[in-house]
Amino acid sequence: MRGIVLAAGILAAGPAVLPAQAQMPAAATPSPVASDPYTIRDLKVDATAANPLAARDLAIADGQRKAFQELFRRLAGPNATPPKVGNTELERMIQGFEIDDERTSAVRYLATLTVTFRPAAVRQILLAAGAAFADAPSRPVLVLAVDATGNAPVLWEDSTAWANAWAVAPVGGHLMPIILPAGEIQDVSTVSTREAVEGTAAPLAALARHYNAGEVLVAQLLGTSGVRFNPANGVQVILSRHPVDSAALAPPETVSVPAKAGENLETLLGRAVAASLDKLDETLRQGPQALRGGVENRITATVPLRRLEDWLEIRRRLGLVSALPRADLLSLSRTEAEIALQFHGEPSAFQAALAQRQLLLSTGASGNWELRTGQ
């Protein structure tokens, strides 16, 4: 079976449910690509100055500032206004950049930039500015794309139009890192079509752990309500999220995508995938794990230990938590550590941020805070 590790979905073995004329040839298997929200790609720059070198410097400086503005809107939402930052702050945030398609004349410079930012430096500046924004989860979302446009839902199919739409989706502009299962025998035997549609927790969690994913997203493609599937009527996508480390499930969300005049199925489904990814980003920005500047708290927590390696692993994970600028070790023994955690946001939001790194913060039997590893 076809395996894709990218922003892609899958469909089940069984008869194809889209009309024969709507089927697309199997897409080539993409190489594994990680979605990096802190990299801005394909940024066009164009500047004019007294000479080519001056125009180049002007274009790159302008492009880097535009890249930061695009990054901010990616993290905070399309309608958010980025804070004003000085040149020194901007330089500190930028890790590096690449230039493609350079063209010059006597006074003009054109190129395409890829700018990569330092996540920690960006978070620090945004939090200091009092901004509210979301960060990417530590583990990707495993997407199961279910085609429910026919008489029965379809999963694990080698090739359908809905699977191909996810396979070729541009994911670089989104917060949620997503992956596709390979569709091997083990995957098929772990989660059935019915279990995916009904959201059966145990098999979905098992499949997510197999791919080291933080949750499973079941994306069901439907026709418009009450109408037999016809691409000309548009489509609906039901998004059901199933986190591995939490029993709390968010209610399914519906994304409706009307068709445009003269639009083919491939384009329509591509827009349906893009709308689904936008909805995921919006949910992340509004969720409890979102970071909000201007609010800072400090708590003391006990960390139960069985061996020294437990403490080393917890310390490593704490270093990955965006909302935690400082963690101080107060005491350490063979059985426990006591730490002071200085974090941004409310405790509930901080708990959600820790959970993204598989760290569980709760009140123990004594009423004091305890920090443990998840899995």
mmCIF file with all atom_site columns, C-alpha atoms in Angstrom, residues 216-373:
data_model
loop_
_atom_site.group_PDB
_atom_site.id
_atom_site.type_symbol
_atom_site.label_atom_id
_atom_site.label_alt_id
_atom_site.label_comp_id
_atom_site.label_asym_id
_atom_site.label_entity_id
_atom_site.label_seq_id
_atom_site.pdbx_PDB_ins_code
_atom_site.Cartn_x
_atom_site.Cartn_y
_atom_site.Cartn_z
_atom_site.occupancy
_atom_site.B_iso_or_equiv
_atom_site.pdbx_formal_charge
_atom_site.auth_seq_id
_atom_site.auth_comp_id
_atom_site.auth_asym_id
_atom_site.auth_atom_id
_atom_site.pdbx_PDB_model_num
ATOM 1   C CA . VAL A 1 216 ? -5.682  11.413 15.673  1.00 0.00 ? 216 VAL A CA 1
ATOM 2   C CA . LEU A 1 217 ? -7.782  13.600 13.418  1.00 0.00 ? 217 LEU A CA 1
ATOM 3   C CA . VAL A 1 218 ? -10.588 11.803 11.592  1.00 0.00 ? 218 VAL A CA 1
ATOM 4   C CA . ALA A 1 219 ? -11.568 13.970 8.617   1.00 0.00 ? 219 ALA A CA 1
ATOM 5   C CA . GLN A 1 220 ? -14.780 12.711 7.000   1.00 0.00 ? 220 GLN A CA 1
ATOM 6   C CA . LEU A 1 221 ? -15.672 14.021 3.565   1.00 0.00 ? 221 LEU A CA 1
ATOM 7   C CA . LEU A 1 222 ? -19.427 14.400 2.997   1.00 0.00 ? 222 LEU A CA 1
ATOM 8   C CA . GLY A 1 223 ? -21.723 15.890 0.435   1.00 0.00 ? 223 GLY A CA 1
ATOM 9   C CA . THR A 1 224 ? -23.881 18.852 1.360   1.00 0.00 ? 224 THR A CA 1
ATOM 10  C CA . SER A 1 225 ? -26.637 18.050 3.828   1.00 0.00 ? 225 SER A CA 1
ATOM 11  C CA . GLY A 1 226 ? -29.622 16.215 2.405   1.00 0.00 ? 226 GLY A CA 1
ATOM 12  C CA . VAL A 1 227 ? -28.203 16.051 -1.105  1.00 0.00 ? 227 VAL A CA 1
ATOM 13  C CA . ARG A 1 228 ? -26.656 13.056 -2.873  1.00 0.00 ? 228 ARG A CA 1
ATOM 14  C CA . PHE A 1 229 ? -22.968 13.734 -3.384  1.00 0.00 ? 229 PHE A CA 1
ATOM 15  C CA . ASN A 1 230 ? -22.297 16.022 -6.311  1.00 0.00 ? 230 ASN A CA 1
ATOM 16  C CA . PRO A 1 231 ? -19.097 18.139 -6.435  1.00 0.00 ? 231 PRO A CA 1
ATOM 17  C CA . ALA A 1 232 ? -21.110 20.971 -7.979  1.00 0.00 ? 232 ALA A CA 1
ATOM 18  C CA . ASN A 1 233 ? -22.980 21.313 -4.680  1.00 0.00 ? 233 ASN A CA 1
ATOM 19  C CA . GLY A 1 234 ? -19.817 21.659 -2.597  1.00 0.00 ? 234 GLY A CA 1
ATOM 20  C CA . VAL A 1 235 ? -18.656 19.482 0.273   1.00 0.00 ? 235 VAL A CA 1
ATOM 21  C CA . GLN A 1 236 ? -18.601 19.275 4.040   1.00 0.00 ? 236 GLN A CA 1
ATOM 22  C CA . VAL A 1 237 ? -15.788 17.946 6.221   1.00 0.00 ? 237 VAL A CA 1
ATOM 23  C CA . ILE A 1 238 ? -16.446 16.634 9.741   1.00 0.00 ? 238 ILE A CA 1
ATOM 24  C CA . LEU A 1 239 ? -13.303 17.019 11.873  1.00 0.00 ? 239 LEU A CA 1
ATOM 25  C CA . SER A 1 240 ? -13.105 14.785 14.956  1.00 0.00 ? 240 SER A CA 1
ATOM 26  C CA . ARG A 1 241 ? -10.015 15.053 17.159  1.00 0.00 ? 241 ARG A CA 1
ATOM 27  C CA . HIS A 1 242 ? -8.922  12.228 19.460  1.00 0.00 ? 242 HIS A CA 1
ATOM 28  C CA . PRO A 1 243 ? -5.998  13.158 21.758  1.00 0.00 ? 243 PRO A CA 1
ATOM 29  C CA . VAL A 1 244 ? -3.841  10.368 23.130  1.00 0.00 ? 244 VAL A CA 1
ATOM 30  C CA . ASP A 1 245 ? -3.046  11.881 26.527  1.00 0.00 ? 245 ASP A CA 1
ATOM 31  C CA . SER A 1 246 ? -6.457  13.247 27.441  1.00 0.00 ? 246 SER A CA 1
ATOM 32  C CA . ALA A 1 247 ? -9.861  11.710 27.969  1.00 0.00 ? 247 ALA A CA 1
ATOM 33  C CA . ALA A 1 248 ? -11.539 15.042 27.165  1.00 0.00 ? 248 ALA A CA 1
ATOM 34  C CA . LEU A 1 249 ? -12.818 15.162 23.597  1.00 0.00 ? 249 LEU A CA 1
ATOM 35  C CA . ALA A 1 250 ? -13.748 18.344 21.799  1.00 0.00 ? 250 ALA A CA 1
ATOM 36  C CA . PRO A 1 251 ? -17.034 18.180 19.891  1.00 0.00 ? 251 PRO A CA 1
ATOM 37  C CA . PRO A 1 252 ? -16.649 17.519 16.148  1.00 0.00 ? 252 PRO A CA 1
ATOM 38  C CA . GLU A 1 253 ? -16.447 20.590 13.953  1.00 0.00 ? 253 GLU A CA 1
ATOM 39  C CA . THR A 1 254 ? -17.924 20.990 10.484  1.00 0.00 ? 254 THR A CA 1
ATOM 40  C CA . VAL A 1 255 ? -16.201 22.797 7.647   1.00 0.00 ? 255 VAL A CA 1
ATOM 41  C CA . SER A 1 256 ? -18.439 23.672 4.699   1.00 0.00 ? 256 SER A CA 1
ATOM 42  C CA . VAL A 1 257 ? -16.872 24.449 1.333   1.00 0.00 ? 257 VAL A CA 1
ATOM 43  C CA . PRO A 1 258 ? -19.193 25.603 -1.466  1.00 0.00 ? 258 PRO A CA 1
ATOM 44  C CA . ALA A 1 259 ? -18.185 24.867 -5.022  1.00 0.00 ? 259 ALA A CA 1
ATOM 45  C CA . LYS A 1 260 ? -17.110 27.624 -7.394  1.00 0.00 ? 260 LYS A CA 1
ATOM 46  C CA . ALA A 1 261 ? -18.337 27.941 -10.969 1.00 0.00 ? 261 ALA A CA 1
ATOM 47  C CA . GLY A 1 262 ? -16.226 25.882 -13.343 1.00 0.00 ? 262 GLY A CA 1
ATOM 48  C CA . GLU A 1 263 ? -14.182 24.344 -10.537 1.00 0.00 ? 263 GLU A CA 1
ATOM 49  C CA . ASN A 1 264 ? -13.014 20.751 -10.894 1.00 0.00 ? 264 ASN A CA 1
ATOM 50  C CA . LEU A 1 265 ? -13.058 18.187 -8.095  1.00 0.00 ? 265 LEU A CA 1
ATOM 51  C CA . GLU A 1 266 ? -9.330  18.360 -7.452  1.00 0.00 ? 266 GLU A CA 1
ATOM 52  C CA . THR A 1 267 ? -9.458  22.105 -6.792  1.00 0.00 ? 267 THR A CA 1
ATOM 53  C CA . LEU A 1 268 ? -12.595 21.813 -4.646  1.00 0.00 ? 268 LEU A CA 1
ATOM 54  C CA . LEU A 1 269 ? -11.074 19.132 -2.428  1.00 0.00 ? 269 LEU A CA 1
ATOM 55  C CA . GLY A 1 270 ? -7.830  21.065 -2.185  1.00 0.00 ? 270 GLY A CA 1
ATOM 56  C CA . ARG A 1 271 ? -9.792  24.000 -0.796  1.00 0.00 ? 271 ARG A CA 1
ATOM 57  C CA . ALA A 1 272 ? -11.587 21.630 1.591   1.00 0.00 ? 272 ALA A CA 1
ATOM 58  C CA . VAL A 1 273 ? -8.234  20.445 2.972   1.00 0.00 ? 273 VAL A CA 1
ATOM 59  C CA . ALA A 1 274 ? -7.003  24.042 3.306   1.00 0.00 ? 274 ALA A CA 1
ATOM 60  C CA . ALA A 1 275 ? -10.198 25.025 5.147   1.00 0.00 ? 275 ALA A CA 1
ATOM 61  C CA . SER A 1 276 ? -9.753  22.042 7.473   1.00 0.00 ? 276 SER A CA 1
ATOM 62  C CA . LEU A 1 277 ? -6.175  23.066 8.270   1.00 0.00 ? 277 LEU A CA 1
ATOM 63  C CA . ASP A 1 278 ? -7.324  26.640 8.904   1.00 0.00 ? 278 ASP A CA 1
ATOM 64  C CA . LYS A 1 279 ? -9.920  25.329 11.352  1.00 0.00 ? 279 LYS A CA 1
ATOM 65  C CA . LEU A 1 280 ? -7.265  23.324 13.202  1.00 0.00 ? 280 LEU A CA 1
ATOM 66  C CA . ASP A 1 281 ? -5.062  26.411 13.495  1.00 0.00 ? 281 ASP A CA 1
ATOM 67  C CA . GLU A 1 282 ? -7.979  28.491 14.759  1.00 0.00 ? 282 GLU A CA 1
ATOM 68  C CA . THR A 1 283 ? -8.793  25.867 17.386  1.00 0.00 ? 283 THR A CA 1
ATOM 69  C CA . LEU A 1 284 ? -5.166  25.827 18.507  1.00 0.00 ? 284 LEU A CA 1
ATOM 70  C CA . ARG A 1 285 ? -5.031  29.630 18.830  1.00 0.00 ? 285 ARG A CA 1
ATOM 71  C CA . GLN A 1 286 ? -8.183  29.667 20.951  1.00 0.00 ? 286 GLN A CA 1
ATOM 72  C CA . GLY A 1 287 ? -7.316  26.606 23.031  1.00 0.00 ? 287 GLY A CA 1
ATOM 73  C CA . PRO A 1 288 ? -6.009  26.489 26.591  1.00 0.00 ? 288 PRO A CA 1
ATOM 74  C CA . GLN A 1 289 ? -2.459  25.872 25.367  1.00 0.00 ? 289 GLN A CA 1
ATOM 75  C CA . ALA A 1 290 ? -2.295  29.268 23.617  1.00 0.00 ? 290 ALA A CA 1
ATOM 76  C CA . LEU A 1 291 ? 0.313   31.646 25.035  1.00 0.00 ? 291 LEU A CA 1
ATOM 77  C CA . ARG A 1 292 ? -0.686  35.054 26.349  1.00 0.00 ? 292 ARG A CA 1
ATOM 78  C CA . GLY A 1 293 ? 1.818   37.703 27.235  1.00 0.00 ? 293 GLY A CA 1
ATOM 79  C CA . GLY A 1 294 ? 1.530   40.018 30.203  1.00 0.00 ? 294 GLY A CA 1
ATOM 80  C CA . VAL A 1 295 ? 0.488   37.325 32.709  1.00 0.00 ? 295 VAL A CA 1
ATOM 81  C CA . GLU A 1 296 ? 3.225   35.565 34.666  1.00 0.00 ? 296 GLU A CA 1
ATOM 82  C CA . ASN A 1 297 ? 2.903   33.075 37.521  1.00 0.00 ? 297 ASN A CA 1
ATOM 83  C CA . ARG A 1 298 ? 5.182   31.003 39.710  1.00 0.00 ? 298 ARG A CA 1
ATOM 84  C CA . ILE A 1 299 ? 4.453   27.725 41.487  1.00 0.00 ? 299 ILE A CA 1
ATOM 85  C CA . THR A 1 300 ? 6.482   25.140 43.402  1.00 0.00 ? 300 THR A CA 1
ATOM 86  C CA . ALA A 1 301 ? 5.996   21.489 42.452  1.00 0.00 ? 301 ALA A CA 1
ATOM 87  C CA . THR A 1 302 ? 7.239   18.136 43.709  1.00 0.00 ? 302 THR A CA 1
ATOM 88  C CA . VAL A 1 303 ? 8.552   15.637 41.159  1.00 0.00 ? 303 VAL A CA 1
ATOM 89  C CA . PRO A 1 304 ? 8.408   11.973 42.322  1.00 0.00 ? 304 PRO A CA 1
ATOM 90  C CA . LEU A 1 305 ? 11.462  10.031 41.103  1.00 0.00 ? 305 LEU A CA 1
ATOM 91  C CA . ARG A 1 306 ? 12.383  6.367  40.847  1.00 0.00 ? 306 ARG A CA 1
ATOM 92  C CA . ARG A 1 307 ? 15.856  6.943  39.476  1.00 0.00 ? 307 ARG A CA 1
ATOM 93  C CA . LEU A 1 308 ? 18.098  9.779  38.344  1.00 0.00 ? 308 LEU A CA 1
ATOM 94  C CA . GLU A 1 309 ? 17.160  9.223  34.697  1.00 0.00 ? 309 GLU A CA 1
ATOM 95  C CA . ASP A 1 310 ? 13.565  10.237 35.529  1.00 0.00 ? 310 ASP A CA 1
ATOM 96  C CA . TRP A 1 311 ? 14.736  13.678 36.587  1.00 0.00 ? 311 TRP A CA 1
ATOM 97  C CA . LEU A 1 312 ? 16.963  14.087 33.524  1.00 0.00 ? 312 LEU A CA 1
ATOM 98  C CA . GLU A 1 313 ? 14.053  13.250 31.219  1.00 0.00 ? 313 GLU A CA 1
ATOM 99  C CA . ILE A 1 314 ? 11.677  15.646 32.985  1.00 0.00 ? 314 ILE A CA 1
ATOM 100 C CA . ARG A 1 315 ? 14.284  18.401 32.853  1.00 0.00 ? 315 ARG A CA 1
ATOM 101 C CA . ARG A 1 316 ? 14.722  17.789 29.116  1.00 0.00 ? 316 ARG A CA 1
ATOM 102 C CA . ARG A 1 317 ? 10.975  18.042 28.490  1.00 0.00 ? 317 ARG A CA 1
ATOM 103 C CA . LEU A 1 318 ? 10.645  21.174 30.592  1.00 0.00 ? 318 LEU A CA 1
ATOM 104 C CA . GLY A 1 319 ? 13.244  22.801 28.377  1.00 0.00 ? 319 GLY A CA 1
ATOM 105 C CA . LEU A 1 320 ? 10.898  22.324 25.422  1.00 0.00 ? 320 LEU A CA 1
ATOM 106 C CA . VAL A 1 321 ? 7.872   24.064 26.981  1.00 0.00 ? 321 VAL A CA 1
ATOM 107 C CA . SER A 1 322 ? 7.286   27.404 25.262  1.00 0.00 ? 322 SER A CA 1
ATOM 108 C CA . ALA A 1 323 ? 5.414   28.993 28.175  1.00 0.00 ? 323 ALA A CA 1
ATOM 109 C CA . LEU A 1 324 ? 8.183   28.199 30.690  1.00 0.00 ? 324 LEU A CA 1
ATOM 110 C CA . PRO A 1 325 ? 10.996  30.776 30.570  1.00 0.00 ? 325 PRO A CA 1
ATOM 111 C CA . ARG A 1 326 ? 12.496  29.605 33.858  1.00 0.00 ? 326 ARG A CA 1
ATOM 112 C CA . ALA A 1 327 ? 12.586  26.464 36.025  1.00 0.00 ? 327 ALA A CA 1
ATOM 113 C CA . ASP A 1 328 ? 14.710  26.365 39.190  1.00 0.00 ? 328 ASP A CA 1
ATOM 114 C CA . LEU A 1 329 ? 15.746  23.202 41.010  1.00 0.00 ? 329 LEU A CA 1
ATOM 115 C CA . LEU A 1 330 ? 15.209  23.803 44.724  1.00 0.00 ? 330 LEU A CA 1
ATOM 116 C CA . SER A 1 331 ? 16.172  20.370 46.052  1.00 0.00 ? 331 SER A CA 1
ATOM 117 C CA . LEU A 1 332 ? 16.956  16.874 44.747  1.00 0.00 ? 332 LEU A CA 1
ATOM 118 C CA . SER A 1 333 ? 16.966  13.502 46.494  1.00 0.00 ? 333 SER A CA 1
ATOM 119 C CA . ARG A 1 334 ? 16.774  9.884  45.362  1.00 0.00 ? 334 ARG A CA 1
ATOM 120 C CA . THR A 1 335 ? 12.984  9.868  45.575  1.00 0.00 ? 335 THR A CA 1
ATOM 121 C CA . GLU A 1 336 ? 11.898  13.367 44.572  1.00 0.00 ? 336 GLU A CA 1
ATOM 122 C CA . ALA A 1 337 ? 12.844  16.790 43.299  1.00 0.00 ? 337 ALA A CA 1
ATOM 123 C CA . GLU A 1 338 ? 11.353  20.130 44.214  1.00 0.00 ? 338 GLU A CA 1
ATOM 124 C CA . ILE A 1 339 ? 11.234  22.736 41.485  1.00 0.00 ? 339 ILE A CA 1
ATOM 125 C CA . ALA A 1 340 ? 9.998   26.302 41.068  1.00 0.00 ? 340 ALA A CA 1
ATOM 126 C CA . LEU A 1 341 ? 8.279   26.959 37.741  1.00 0.00 ? 341 LEU A CA 1
ATOM 127 C CA . GLN A 1 342 ? 7.893   30.489 36.389  1.00 0.00 ? 342 GLN A CA 1
ATOM 128 C CA . PHE A 1 343 ? 5.458   30.501 33.491  1.00 0.00 ? 343 PHE A CA 1
ATOM 129 C CA . HIS A 1 344 ? 3.298   32.679 31.282  1.00 0.00 ? 344 HIS A CA 1
ATOM 130 C CA . GLY A 1 345 ? -0.490  32.453 31.449  1.00 0.00 ? 345 GLY A CA 1
ATOM 131 C CA . GLU A 1 346 ? -2.924  30.875 33.865  1.00 0.00 ? 346 GLU A CA 1
ATOM 132 C CA . PRO A 1 347 ? -2.192  27.507 35.549  1.00 0.00 ? 347 PRO A CA 1
ATOM 133 C CA . SER A 1 348 ? -4.797  25.719 33.405  1.00 0.00 ? 348 SER A CA 1
ATOM 134 C CA . ALA A 1 349 ? -3.137  26.962 30.210  1.00 0.00 ? 349 ALA A CA 1
ATOM 135 C CA . PHE A 1 350 ? 0.270   26.019 31.599  1.00 0.00 ? 350 PHE A CA 1
ATOM 136 C CA . GLN A 1 351 ? -0.988  22.507 32.351  1.00 0.00 ? 351 GLN A CA 1
ATOM 137 C CA . ALA A 1 352 ? -2.129  22.201 28.733  1.00 0.00 ? 352 ALA A CA 1
ATOM 138 C CA . ALA A 1 353 ? 1.284   23.395 27.513  1.00 0.00 ? 353 ALA A CA 1
ATOM 139 C CA . LEU A 1 354 ? 3.011   20.805 29.713  1.00 0.00 ? 354 LEU A CA 1
ATOM 140 C CA . ALA A 1 355 ? 0.702   18.082 28.411  1.00 0.00 ? 355 ALA A CA 1
ATOM 141 C CA . GLN A 1 356 ? 1.988   18.820 24.903  1.00 0.00 ? 356 GLN A CA 1
ATOM 142 C CA . ARG A 1 357 ? 5.365   17.595 26.188  1.00 0.00 ? 357 ARG A CA 1
ATOM 143 C CA . GLN A 1 358 ? 3.785   14.629 27.981  1.00 0.00 ? 358 GLN A CA 1
ATOM 144 C CA . LEU A 1 359 ? 4.167   16.206 31.415  1.00 0.00 ? 359 LEU A CA 1
ATOM 145 C CA . LEU A 1 360 ? 1.262   16.047 33.859  1.00 0.00 ? 360 LEU A CA 1
ATOM 146 C CA . LEU A 1 361 ? 0.908   18.830 36.451  1.00 0.00 ? 361 LEU A CA 1
ATOM 147 C CA . SER A 1 362 ? -1.742  18.225 39.108  1.00 0.00 ? 362 SER A CA 1
ATOM 148 C CA . THR A 1 363 ? -2.458  18.686 42.793  1.00 0.00 ? 363 THR A CA 1
ATOM 149 C CA . GLY A 1 364 ? -1.426  15.694 44.889  1.00 0.00 ? 364 GLY A CA 1
ATOM 150 C CA . ALA A 1 365 ? -3.055  14.180 47.963  1.00 0.00 ? 365 ALA A CA 1
ATOM 151 C CA . SER A 1 366 ? -1.546  16.920 50.137  1.00 0.00 ? 366 SER A CA 1
ATOM 152 C CA . GLY A 1 367 ? -2.963  19.656 47.932  1.00 0.00 ? 367 GLY A CA 1
ATOM 153 C CA . ASN A 1 368 ? 0.461   20.662 46.629  1.00 0.00 ? 368 ASN A CA 1
ATOM 154 C CA . TRP A 1 369 ? 1.488   20.651 42.972  1.00 0.00 ? 369 TRP A CA 1
ATOM 155 C CA . GLU A 1 370 ? 3.035   17.458 41.565  1.00 0.00 ? 370 GLU A CA 1
ATOM 156 C CA . LEU A 1 371 ? 4.721   17.022 38.192  1.00 0.00 ? 371 LEU A CA 1
ATOM 157 C CA . ARG A 1 372 ? 4.948   13.592 36.529  1.00 0.00 ? 372 ARG A CA 1
ATOM 158 C CA . THR A 1 373 ? 5.659   12.226 33.087  1.00 0.00 ? 373 THR A CA 1
#
